[in-house]
CSV table of C-alpha atoms in Angstrom, one decimal:
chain,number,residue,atom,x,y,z
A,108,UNK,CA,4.7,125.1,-28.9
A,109,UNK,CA,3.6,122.1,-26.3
A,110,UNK,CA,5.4,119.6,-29.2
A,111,UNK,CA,8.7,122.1,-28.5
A,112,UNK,CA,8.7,122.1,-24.9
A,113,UNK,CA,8.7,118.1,-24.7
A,114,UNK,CA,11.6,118.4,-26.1
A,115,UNK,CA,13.1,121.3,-24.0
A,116,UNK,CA,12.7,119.7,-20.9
A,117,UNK,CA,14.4,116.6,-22.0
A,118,UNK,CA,17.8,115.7,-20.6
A,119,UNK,CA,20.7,115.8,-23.1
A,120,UNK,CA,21.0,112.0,-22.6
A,121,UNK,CA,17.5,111.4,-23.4
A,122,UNK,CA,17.8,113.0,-26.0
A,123,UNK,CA,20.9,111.8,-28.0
A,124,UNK,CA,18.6,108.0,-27.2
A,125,UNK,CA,15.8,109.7,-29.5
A,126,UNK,CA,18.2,110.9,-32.0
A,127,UNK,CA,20.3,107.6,-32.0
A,128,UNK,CA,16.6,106.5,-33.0
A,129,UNK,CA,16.1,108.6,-35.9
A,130,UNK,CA,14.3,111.8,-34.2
A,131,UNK,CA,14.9,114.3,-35.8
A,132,UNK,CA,13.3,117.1,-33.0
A,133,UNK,CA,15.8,115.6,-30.9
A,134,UNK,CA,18.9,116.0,-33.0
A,135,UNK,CA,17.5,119.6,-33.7
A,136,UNK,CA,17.2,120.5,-29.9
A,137,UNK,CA,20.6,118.8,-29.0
A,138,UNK,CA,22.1,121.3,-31.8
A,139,UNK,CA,20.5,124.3,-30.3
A,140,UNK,CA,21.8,123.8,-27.0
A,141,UNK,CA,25.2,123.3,-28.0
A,142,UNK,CA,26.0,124.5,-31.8
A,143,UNK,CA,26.7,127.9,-30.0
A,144,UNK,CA,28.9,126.5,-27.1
A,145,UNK,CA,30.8,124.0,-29.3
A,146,UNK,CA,31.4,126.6,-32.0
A,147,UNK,CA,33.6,129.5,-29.4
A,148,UNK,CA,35.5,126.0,-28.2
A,149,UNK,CA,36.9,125.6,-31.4
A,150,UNK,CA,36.8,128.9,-31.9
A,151,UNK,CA,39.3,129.3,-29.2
A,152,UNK,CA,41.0,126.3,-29.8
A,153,UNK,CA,41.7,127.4,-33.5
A,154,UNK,CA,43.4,130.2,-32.5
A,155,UNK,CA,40.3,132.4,-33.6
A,156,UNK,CA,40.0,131.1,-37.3
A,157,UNK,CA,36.4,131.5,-37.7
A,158,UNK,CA,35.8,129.7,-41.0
A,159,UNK,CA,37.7,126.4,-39.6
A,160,UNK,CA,35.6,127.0,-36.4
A,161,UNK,CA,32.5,126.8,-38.9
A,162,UNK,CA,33.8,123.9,-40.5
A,163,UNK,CA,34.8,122.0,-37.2
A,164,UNK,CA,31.3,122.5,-36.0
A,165,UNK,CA,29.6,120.5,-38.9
A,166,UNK,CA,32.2,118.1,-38.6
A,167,UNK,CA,31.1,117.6,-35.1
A,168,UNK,CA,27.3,117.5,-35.6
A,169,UNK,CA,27.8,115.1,-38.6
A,170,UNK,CA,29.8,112.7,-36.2
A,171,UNK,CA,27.1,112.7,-34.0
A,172,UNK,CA,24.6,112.0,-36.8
A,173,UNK,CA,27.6,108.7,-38.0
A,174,UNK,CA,27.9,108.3,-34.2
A,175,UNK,CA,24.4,108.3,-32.7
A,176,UNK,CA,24.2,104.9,-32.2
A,177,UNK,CA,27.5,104.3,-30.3
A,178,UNK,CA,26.6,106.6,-27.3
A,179,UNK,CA,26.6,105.3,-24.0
A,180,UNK,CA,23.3,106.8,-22.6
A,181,UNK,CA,25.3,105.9,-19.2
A,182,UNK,CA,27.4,108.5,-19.8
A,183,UNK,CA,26.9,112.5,-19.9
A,184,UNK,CA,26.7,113.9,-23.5
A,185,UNK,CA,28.5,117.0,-22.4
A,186,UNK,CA,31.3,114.7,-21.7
A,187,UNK,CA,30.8,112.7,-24.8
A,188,UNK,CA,30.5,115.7,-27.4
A,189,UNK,CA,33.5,117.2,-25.7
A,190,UNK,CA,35.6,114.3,-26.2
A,191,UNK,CA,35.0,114.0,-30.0
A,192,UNK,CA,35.7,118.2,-30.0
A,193,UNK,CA,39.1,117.6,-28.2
A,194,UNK,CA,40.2,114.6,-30.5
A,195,UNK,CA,38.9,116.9,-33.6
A,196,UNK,CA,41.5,119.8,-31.8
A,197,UNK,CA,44.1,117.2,-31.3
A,198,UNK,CA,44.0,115.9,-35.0
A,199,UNK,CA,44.3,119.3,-36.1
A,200,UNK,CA,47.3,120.1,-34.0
A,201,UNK,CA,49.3,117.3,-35.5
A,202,UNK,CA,48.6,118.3,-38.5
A,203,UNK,CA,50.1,122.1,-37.8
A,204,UNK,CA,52.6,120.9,-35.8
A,205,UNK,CA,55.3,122.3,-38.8
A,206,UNK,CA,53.1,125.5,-38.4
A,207,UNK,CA,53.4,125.6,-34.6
A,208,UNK,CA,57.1,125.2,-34.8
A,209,UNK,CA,57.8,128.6,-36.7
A,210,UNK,CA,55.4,130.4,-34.1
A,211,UNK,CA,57.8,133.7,-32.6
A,212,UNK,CA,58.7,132.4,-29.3
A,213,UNK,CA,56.2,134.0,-26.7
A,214,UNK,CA,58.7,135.6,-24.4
A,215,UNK,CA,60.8,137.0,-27.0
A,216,UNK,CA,57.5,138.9,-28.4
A,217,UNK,CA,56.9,140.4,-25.0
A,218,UNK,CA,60.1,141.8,-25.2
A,219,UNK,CA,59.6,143.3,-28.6
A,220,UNK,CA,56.6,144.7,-27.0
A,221,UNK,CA,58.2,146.1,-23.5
A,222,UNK,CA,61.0,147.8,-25.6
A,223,UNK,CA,58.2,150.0,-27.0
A,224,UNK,CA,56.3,151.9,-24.9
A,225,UNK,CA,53.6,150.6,-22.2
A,226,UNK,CA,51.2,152.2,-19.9
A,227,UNK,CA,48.9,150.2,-17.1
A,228,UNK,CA,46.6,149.7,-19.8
A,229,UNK,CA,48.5,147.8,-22.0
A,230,UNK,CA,49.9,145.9,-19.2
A,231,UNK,CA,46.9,143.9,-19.3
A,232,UNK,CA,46.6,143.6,-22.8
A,233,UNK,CA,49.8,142.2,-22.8
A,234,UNK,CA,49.1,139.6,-20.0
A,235,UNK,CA,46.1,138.6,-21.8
A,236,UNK,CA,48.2,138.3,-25.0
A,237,UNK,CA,51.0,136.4,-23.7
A,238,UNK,CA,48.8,134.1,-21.2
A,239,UNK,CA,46.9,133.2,-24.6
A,240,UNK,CA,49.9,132.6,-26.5
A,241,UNK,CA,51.5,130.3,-23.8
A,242,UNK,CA,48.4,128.2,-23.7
A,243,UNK,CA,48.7,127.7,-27.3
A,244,UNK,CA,52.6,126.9,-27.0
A,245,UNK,CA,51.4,124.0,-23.9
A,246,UNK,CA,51.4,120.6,-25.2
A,247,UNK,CA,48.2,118.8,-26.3
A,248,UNK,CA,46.5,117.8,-22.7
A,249,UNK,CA,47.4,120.7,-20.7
A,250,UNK,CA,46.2,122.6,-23.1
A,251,UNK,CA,43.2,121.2,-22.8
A,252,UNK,CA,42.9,121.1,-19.3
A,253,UNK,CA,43.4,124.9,-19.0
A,254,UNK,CA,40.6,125.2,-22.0
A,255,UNK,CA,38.2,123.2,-20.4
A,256,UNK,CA,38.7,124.2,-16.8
A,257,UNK,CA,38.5,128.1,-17.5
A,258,UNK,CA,36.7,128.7,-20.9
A,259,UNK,CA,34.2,125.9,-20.6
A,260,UNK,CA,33.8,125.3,-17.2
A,261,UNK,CA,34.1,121.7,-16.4
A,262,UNK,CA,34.4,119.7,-13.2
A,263,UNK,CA,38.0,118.1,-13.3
A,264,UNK,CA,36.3,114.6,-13.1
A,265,UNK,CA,34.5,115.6,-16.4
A,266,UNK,CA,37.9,116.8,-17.9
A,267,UNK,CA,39.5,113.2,-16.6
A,268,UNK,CA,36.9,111.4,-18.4
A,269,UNK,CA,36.7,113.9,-21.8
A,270,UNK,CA,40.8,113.1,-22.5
A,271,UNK,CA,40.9,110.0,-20.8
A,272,UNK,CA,42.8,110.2,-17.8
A,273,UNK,CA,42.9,109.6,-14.3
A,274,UNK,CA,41.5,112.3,-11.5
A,275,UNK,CA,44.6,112.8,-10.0
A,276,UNK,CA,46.6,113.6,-13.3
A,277,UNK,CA,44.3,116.4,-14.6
A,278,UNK,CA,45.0,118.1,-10.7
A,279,UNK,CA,48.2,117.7,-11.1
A,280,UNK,CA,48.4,118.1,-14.6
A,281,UNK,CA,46.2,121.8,-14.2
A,282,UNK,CA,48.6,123.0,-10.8
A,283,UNK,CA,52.2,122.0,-13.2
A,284,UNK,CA,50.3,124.0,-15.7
A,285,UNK,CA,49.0,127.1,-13.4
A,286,UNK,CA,52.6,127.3,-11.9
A,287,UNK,CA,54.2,127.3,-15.6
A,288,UNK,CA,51.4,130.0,-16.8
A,289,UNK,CA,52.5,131.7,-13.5
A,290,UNK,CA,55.8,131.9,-14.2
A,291,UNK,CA,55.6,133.7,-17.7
A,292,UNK,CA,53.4,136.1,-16.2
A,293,UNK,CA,55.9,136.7,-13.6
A,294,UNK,CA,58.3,137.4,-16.5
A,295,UNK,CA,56.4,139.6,-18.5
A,296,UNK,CA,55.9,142.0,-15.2
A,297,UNK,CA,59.9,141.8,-14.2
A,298,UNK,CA,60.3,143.1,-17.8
A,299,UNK,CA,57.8,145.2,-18.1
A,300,UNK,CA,58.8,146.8,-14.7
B,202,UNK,CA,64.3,120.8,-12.7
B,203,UNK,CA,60.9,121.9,-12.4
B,204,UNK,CA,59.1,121.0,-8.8
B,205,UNK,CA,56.1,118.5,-9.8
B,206,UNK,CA,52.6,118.9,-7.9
B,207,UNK,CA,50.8,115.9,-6.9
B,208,UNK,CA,47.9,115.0,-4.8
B,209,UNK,CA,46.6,118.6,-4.6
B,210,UNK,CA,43.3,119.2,-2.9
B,211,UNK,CA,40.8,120.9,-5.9
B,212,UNK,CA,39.7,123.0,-2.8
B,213,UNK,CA,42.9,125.6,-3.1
B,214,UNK,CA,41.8,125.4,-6.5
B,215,UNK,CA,38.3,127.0,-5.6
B,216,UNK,CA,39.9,129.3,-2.6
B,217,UNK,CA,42.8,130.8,-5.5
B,218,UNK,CA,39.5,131.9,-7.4
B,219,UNK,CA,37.5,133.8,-4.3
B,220,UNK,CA,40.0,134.8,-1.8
B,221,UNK,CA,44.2,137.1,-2.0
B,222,UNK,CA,46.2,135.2,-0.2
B,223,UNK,CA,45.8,138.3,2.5
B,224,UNK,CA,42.1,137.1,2.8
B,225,UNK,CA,43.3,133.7,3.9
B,226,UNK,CA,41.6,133.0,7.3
B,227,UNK,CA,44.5,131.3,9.5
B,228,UNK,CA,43.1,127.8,8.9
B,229,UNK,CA,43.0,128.1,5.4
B,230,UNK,CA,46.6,129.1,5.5
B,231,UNK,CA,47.8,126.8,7.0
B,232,UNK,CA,45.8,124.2,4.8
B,233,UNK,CA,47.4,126.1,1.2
B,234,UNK,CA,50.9,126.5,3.3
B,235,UNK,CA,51.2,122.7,2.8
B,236,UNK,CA,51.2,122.5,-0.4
B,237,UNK,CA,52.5,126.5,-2.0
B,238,UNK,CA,54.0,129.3,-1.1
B,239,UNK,CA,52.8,132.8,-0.8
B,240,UNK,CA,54.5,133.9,-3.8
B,241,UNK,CA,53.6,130.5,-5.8
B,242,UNK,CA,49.6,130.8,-4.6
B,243,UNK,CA,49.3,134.5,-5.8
B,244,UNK,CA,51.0,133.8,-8.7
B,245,UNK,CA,48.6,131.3,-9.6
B,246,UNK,CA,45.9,132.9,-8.5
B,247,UNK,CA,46.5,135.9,-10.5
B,248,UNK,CA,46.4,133.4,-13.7
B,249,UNK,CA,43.2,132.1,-12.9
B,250,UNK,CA,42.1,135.2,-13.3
B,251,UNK,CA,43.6,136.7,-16.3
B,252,UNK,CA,42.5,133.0,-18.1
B,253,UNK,CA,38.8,133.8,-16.6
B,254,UNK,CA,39.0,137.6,-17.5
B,255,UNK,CA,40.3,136.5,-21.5
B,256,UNK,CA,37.1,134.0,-21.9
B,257,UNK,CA,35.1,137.4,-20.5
B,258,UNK,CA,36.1,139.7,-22.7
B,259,UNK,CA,36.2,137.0,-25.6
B,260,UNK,CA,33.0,137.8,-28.3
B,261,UNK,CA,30.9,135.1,-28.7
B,262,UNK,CA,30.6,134.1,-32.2
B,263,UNK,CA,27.1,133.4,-33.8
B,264,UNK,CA,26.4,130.0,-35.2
B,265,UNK,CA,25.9,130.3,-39.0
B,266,UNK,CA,22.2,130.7,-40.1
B,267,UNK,CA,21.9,128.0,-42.4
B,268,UNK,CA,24.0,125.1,-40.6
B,269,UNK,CA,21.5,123.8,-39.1
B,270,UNK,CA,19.1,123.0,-41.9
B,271,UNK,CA,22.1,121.5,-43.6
B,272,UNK,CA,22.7,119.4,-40.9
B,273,UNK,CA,19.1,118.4,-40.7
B,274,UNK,CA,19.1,117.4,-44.4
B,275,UNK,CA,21.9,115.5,-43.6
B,276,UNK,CA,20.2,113.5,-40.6
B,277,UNK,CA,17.4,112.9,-42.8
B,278,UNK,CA,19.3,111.2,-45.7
B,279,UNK,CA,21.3,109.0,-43.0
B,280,UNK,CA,17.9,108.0,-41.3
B,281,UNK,CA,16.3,107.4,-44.9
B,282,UNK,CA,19.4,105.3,-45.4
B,283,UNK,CA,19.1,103.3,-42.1
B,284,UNK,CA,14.7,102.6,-42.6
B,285,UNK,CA,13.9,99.2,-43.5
B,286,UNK,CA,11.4,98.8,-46.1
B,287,UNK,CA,8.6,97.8,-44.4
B,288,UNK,CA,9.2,101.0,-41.9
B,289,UNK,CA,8.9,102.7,-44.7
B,290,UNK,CA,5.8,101.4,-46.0
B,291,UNK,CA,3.9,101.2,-43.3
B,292,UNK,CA,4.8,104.2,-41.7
B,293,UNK,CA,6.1,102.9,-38.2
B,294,UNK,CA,8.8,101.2,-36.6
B,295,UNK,CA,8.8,96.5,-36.9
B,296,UNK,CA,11.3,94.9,-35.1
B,297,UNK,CA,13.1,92.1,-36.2
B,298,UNK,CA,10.6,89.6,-35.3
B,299,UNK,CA,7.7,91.7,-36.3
B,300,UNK,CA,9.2,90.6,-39.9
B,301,UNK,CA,9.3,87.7,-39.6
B,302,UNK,CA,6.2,87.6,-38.7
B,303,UNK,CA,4.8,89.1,-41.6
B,304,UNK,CA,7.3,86.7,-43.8
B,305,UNK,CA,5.6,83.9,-42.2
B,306,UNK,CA,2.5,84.7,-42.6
B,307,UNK,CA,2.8,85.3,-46.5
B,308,UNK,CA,4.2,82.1,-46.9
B,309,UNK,CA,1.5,80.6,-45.0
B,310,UNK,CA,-1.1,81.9,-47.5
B,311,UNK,CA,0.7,81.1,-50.5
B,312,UNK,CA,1.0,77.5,-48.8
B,313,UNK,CA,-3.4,77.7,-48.4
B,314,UNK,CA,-3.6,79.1,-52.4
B,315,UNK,CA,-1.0,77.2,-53.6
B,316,UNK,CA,-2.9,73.5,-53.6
B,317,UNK,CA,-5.7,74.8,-54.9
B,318,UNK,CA,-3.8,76.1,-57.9
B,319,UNK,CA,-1.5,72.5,-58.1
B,320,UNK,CA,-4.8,70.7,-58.2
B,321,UNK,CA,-5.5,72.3,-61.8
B,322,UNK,CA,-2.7,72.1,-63.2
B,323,UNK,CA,-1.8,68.6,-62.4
B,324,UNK,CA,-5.2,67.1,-62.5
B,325,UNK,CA,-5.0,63.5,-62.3
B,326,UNK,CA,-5.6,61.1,-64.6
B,327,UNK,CA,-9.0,59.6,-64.0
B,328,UNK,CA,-8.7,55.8,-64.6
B,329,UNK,CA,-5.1,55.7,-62.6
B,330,UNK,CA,-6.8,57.2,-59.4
B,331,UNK,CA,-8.1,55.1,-56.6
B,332,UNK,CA,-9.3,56.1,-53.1
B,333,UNK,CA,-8.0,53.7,-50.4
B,334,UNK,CA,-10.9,52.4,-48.7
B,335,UNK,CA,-13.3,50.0,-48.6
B,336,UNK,CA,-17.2,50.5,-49.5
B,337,UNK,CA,-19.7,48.2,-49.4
B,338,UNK,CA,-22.7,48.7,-51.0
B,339,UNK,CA,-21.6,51.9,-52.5
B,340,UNK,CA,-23.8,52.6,-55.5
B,341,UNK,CA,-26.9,53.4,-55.3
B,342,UNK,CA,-27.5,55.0,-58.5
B,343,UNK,CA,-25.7,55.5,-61.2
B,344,UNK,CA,-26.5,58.4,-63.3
B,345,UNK,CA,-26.1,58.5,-66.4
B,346,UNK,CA,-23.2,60.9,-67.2
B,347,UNK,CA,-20.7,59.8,-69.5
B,348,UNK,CA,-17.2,61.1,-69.4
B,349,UNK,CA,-15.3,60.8,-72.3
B,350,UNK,CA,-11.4,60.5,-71.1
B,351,UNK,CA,-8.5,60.0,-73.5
B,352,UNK,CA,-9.8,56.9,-75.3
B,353,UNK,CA,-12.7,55.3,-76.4
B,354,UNK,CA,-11.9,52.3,-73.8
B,355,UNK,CA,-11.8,55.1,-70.7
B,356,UNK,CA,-15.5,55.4,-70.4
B,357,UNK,CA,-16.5,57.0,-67.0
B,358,UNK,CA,-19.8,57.0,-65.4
B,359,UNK,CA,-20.7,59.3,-62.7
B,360,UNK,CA,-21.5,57.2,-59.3
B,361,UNK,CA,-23.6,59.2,-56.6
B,362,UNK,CA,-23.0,57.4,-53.2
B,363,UNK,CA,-25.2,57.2,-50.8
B,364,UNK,CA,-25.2,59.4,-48.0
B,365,UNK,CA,-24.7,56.6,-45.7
B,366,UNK,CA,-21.1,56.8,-46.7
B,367,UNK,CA,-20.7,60.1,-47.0
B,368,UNK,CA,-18.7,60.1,-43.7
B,369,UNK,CA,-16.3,56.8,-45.0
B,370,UNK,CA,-15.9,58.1,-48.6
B,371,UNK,CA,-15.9,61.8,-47.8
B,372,UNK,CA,-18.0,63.7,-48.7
B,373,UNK,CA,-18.2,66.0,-51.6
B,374,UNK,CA,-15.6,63.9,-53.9
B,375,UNK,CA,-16.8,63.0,-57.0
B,376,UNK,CA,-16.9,59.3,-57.6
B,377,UNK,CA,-16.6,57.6,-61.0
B,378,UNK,CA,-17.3,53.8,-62.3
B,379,UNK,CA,-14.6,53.5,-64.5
B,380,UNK,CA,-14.5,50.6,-67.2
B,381,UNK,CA,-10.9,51.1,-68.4
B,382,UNK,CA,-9.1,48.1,-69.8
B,383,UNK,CA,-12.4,45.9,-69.0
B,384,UNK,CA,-11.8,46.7,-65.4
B,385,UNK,CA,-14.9,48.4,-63.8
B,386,UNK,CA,-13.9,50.5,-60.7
B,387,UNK,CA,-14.9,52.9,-58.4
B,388,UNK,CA,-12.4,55.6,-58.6
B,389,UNK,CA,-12.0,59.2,-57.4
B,390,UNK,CA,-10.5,62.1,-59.5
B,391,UNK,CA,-9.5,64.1,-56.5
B,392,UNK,CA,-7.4,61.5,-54.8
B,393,UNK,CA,-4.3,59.6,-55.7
B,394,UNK,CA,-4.4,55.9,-54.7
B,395,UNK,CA,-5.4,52.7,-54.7
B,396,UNK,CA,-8.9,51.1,-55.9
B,397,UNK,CA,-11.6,51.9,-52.9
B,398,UNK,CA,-12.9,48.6,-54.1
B,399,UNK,CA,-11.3,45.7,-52.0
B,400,UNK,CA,-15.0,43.8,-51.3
B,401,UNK,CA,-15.2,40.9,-53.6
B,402,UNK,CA,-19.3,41.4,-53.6
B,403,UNK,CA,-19.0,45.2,-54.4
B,404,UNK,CA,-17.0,44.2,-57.2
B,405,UNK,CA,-19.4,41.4,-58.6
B,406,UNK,CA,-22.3,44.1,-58.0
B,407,UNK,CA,-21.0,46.7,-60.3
B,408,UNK,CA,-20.0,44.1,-63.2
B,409,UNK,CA,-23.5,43.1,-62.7
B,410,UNK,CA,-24.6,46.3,-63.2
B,411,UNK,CA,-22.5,47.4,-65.6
């Protein structure tokens, strides 16, 4: 139990050092604090294909096994494991890019939808739908920004660092974004009105 | 063409997320005013919260039960991989120098064994050995032990010196009168050299005597 907490009150950083060194408590409390996180980002990011989610996620924790040695204890390991997630995304994304092309474009579907019937209730539903679907229709890094930002919750200076870019064009990057998510919104309410 | 944002404080940001525009106080309009609309910050605003309320209302997925041990099986073969031997043996961490330490220190005892071991196998040929230095009055007594070595003609007597020389001769090293090809000599077995004998008296004294 007093072997445990040791390792529970370590800082990530610290403890990606120990596992760099072969510890394996360390690698084993490093999982548990973010196998769960990691899993629902590319769970999300997967458009909800569990099984890929599952497979992404040992991916991920066997790059950090290959990896352990090349991390800059300078630097957070949020930011760190989050990078190698996004690139993992990214990879994926060129991959399906033929698959994302034949995707039903997102306001058409609306349509489809508004010509049936609609109540307040499905209003939301419908906003929730087509908000998700226009992420997944954004290119790579404002995708990504809009992911981290809202589903994981990190500073903008983290999200800078994670894809690589300066401050000011993740702000700018996230308002273009907000207005162009704003817009479709705006859309689906003049048609569903 | 689409109007592109720049230079935006991260502080609307944060007032979009707590406050309607209507709950602006007159400062903080004025501060959004420069940068959007009315229209354009409850537009926004009203995605920020439809993205927040979709990662709400999204079910967490569990982690599967027996990742982990996989992946721990998997850390253990890389770090197996990655031990150096003696890690290995001795159950804790050397550096670098650490072994070389230890390499250095095995070749220094094989160096301390090893001339013990070279002496016996390439023991010297008695009547071709001499110990460079000079004795004077070197024998004593003479006892009495005869060596036979190679031929009839290498006949070897023992020599005990004299403690008194102990110190010049060394001590502990067997001497030898050797009478090899009708030369008598003092020689050594242990030493490769030249005749100890170089006094002219010495020399007469041991014909004499022998």
């Amino acid at each position: 139990m007093l072997f445990n907490k040791k390792y529970s009150t370590r800082t990530d950083e610290e403890l990606m050092k120990l596992t760099a060194k072969g510890d394996r408590n360390a690698f084993g409390e490093l999982y548990q604090r973010y196998s769960k996180r990691m899993l629902n980002f590319f769970h999300f990011n997967l458009k909800r294909d569990r099984y890929k989610a599952e497979d992404f996620l040992q991916d991920l924790f066997l790059k950090i096994i290959e990896k352990s040695s090349s991390f800059d204890a300078q630097k957070k390991f949020s930011t760190w494991i989050y990078t190698i997630s996004v690139n993992m995304c990214k990879n994926e994304y060129r991959k399906n890019s033929i698959e994302k092309s034949i995707f039903s474009d997102v306001q058409e579907e609306v349509m489809y939808i508004a010509d049936g019937y609609l109540d307040l209730a499905k209003q939301d539903f419908i906003e929730k739908e087509l908000l998700e679907k226009s992420i997944n229709e954004l290119d790579e890094n404002r995708r990504q920004i809009i992911i981290l930002r809202y589903f994981e919750g990190l500073q903008l200076s983290e999200i800078a660092e994670v894809l690589g870019c300066p401050l000011g064009t993740v702000k700018s990057s996230l308002f273009n974004t907000l207005k162009l998510l704003s817009k479709k919104l705006e859309f689906s309410h003049t048609k569903t009105n | 063409m689409e109007e592109q944002y720049s230079n935006i404080p991260t502080e609307i940001e944060a007032l979009m997320l707590q406050k309607l525009y209507s709950e602006l106080s007159d400062l903080e309009v004025n501060f959004v005013s420069e940068y959007f609309s009315e229209k354009e910050y409850t537009a926004m605003r009203s995605s920020i919260l439809t993205l927040q309320s979709i990662k709400s209302a999204e079910k967490e997925i569990e982690v599967p039960a027996g990742l982990k041990s996989k992946l721990m099986a998997q850390f253990d073969r890389k770090k197996a991989r990655k031990t150096p031997l003696i890690k290995k043996v001795t159950g804790f961490p050397v550096p670098a120098y650490g072994t070389f330490a230890i390499s250095a220190l095995v070749a220094l005892i094989v160096f301390f064994f090893k001339p013990a071991e070279t002496l016996q196998t390439t023991k010297l040929k008695i009547d071709t050995v001499y110990v460079e230095r000079t004795v004077k009055e070197i024998v004593e007594n003479t006892k009495v032990e005869r060596i036979s070595h190679r031929s009839e003609r290498n006949t070897l007597k023992k020599a005990t010196v004299s403690s008194d020389y102990d110190e010049q001769i060394g001590s502990g090293i067997d001497l030898y009168i050797s009478t090899a090809k009708n030369n008598i000599n003092l020689v050594s077995e242990e030493t490769e050299g030249r005749s100890i004998i170089k006094d002219s008296s010495l020399l007469s004294y041991l014909r004499t005597s022998y």
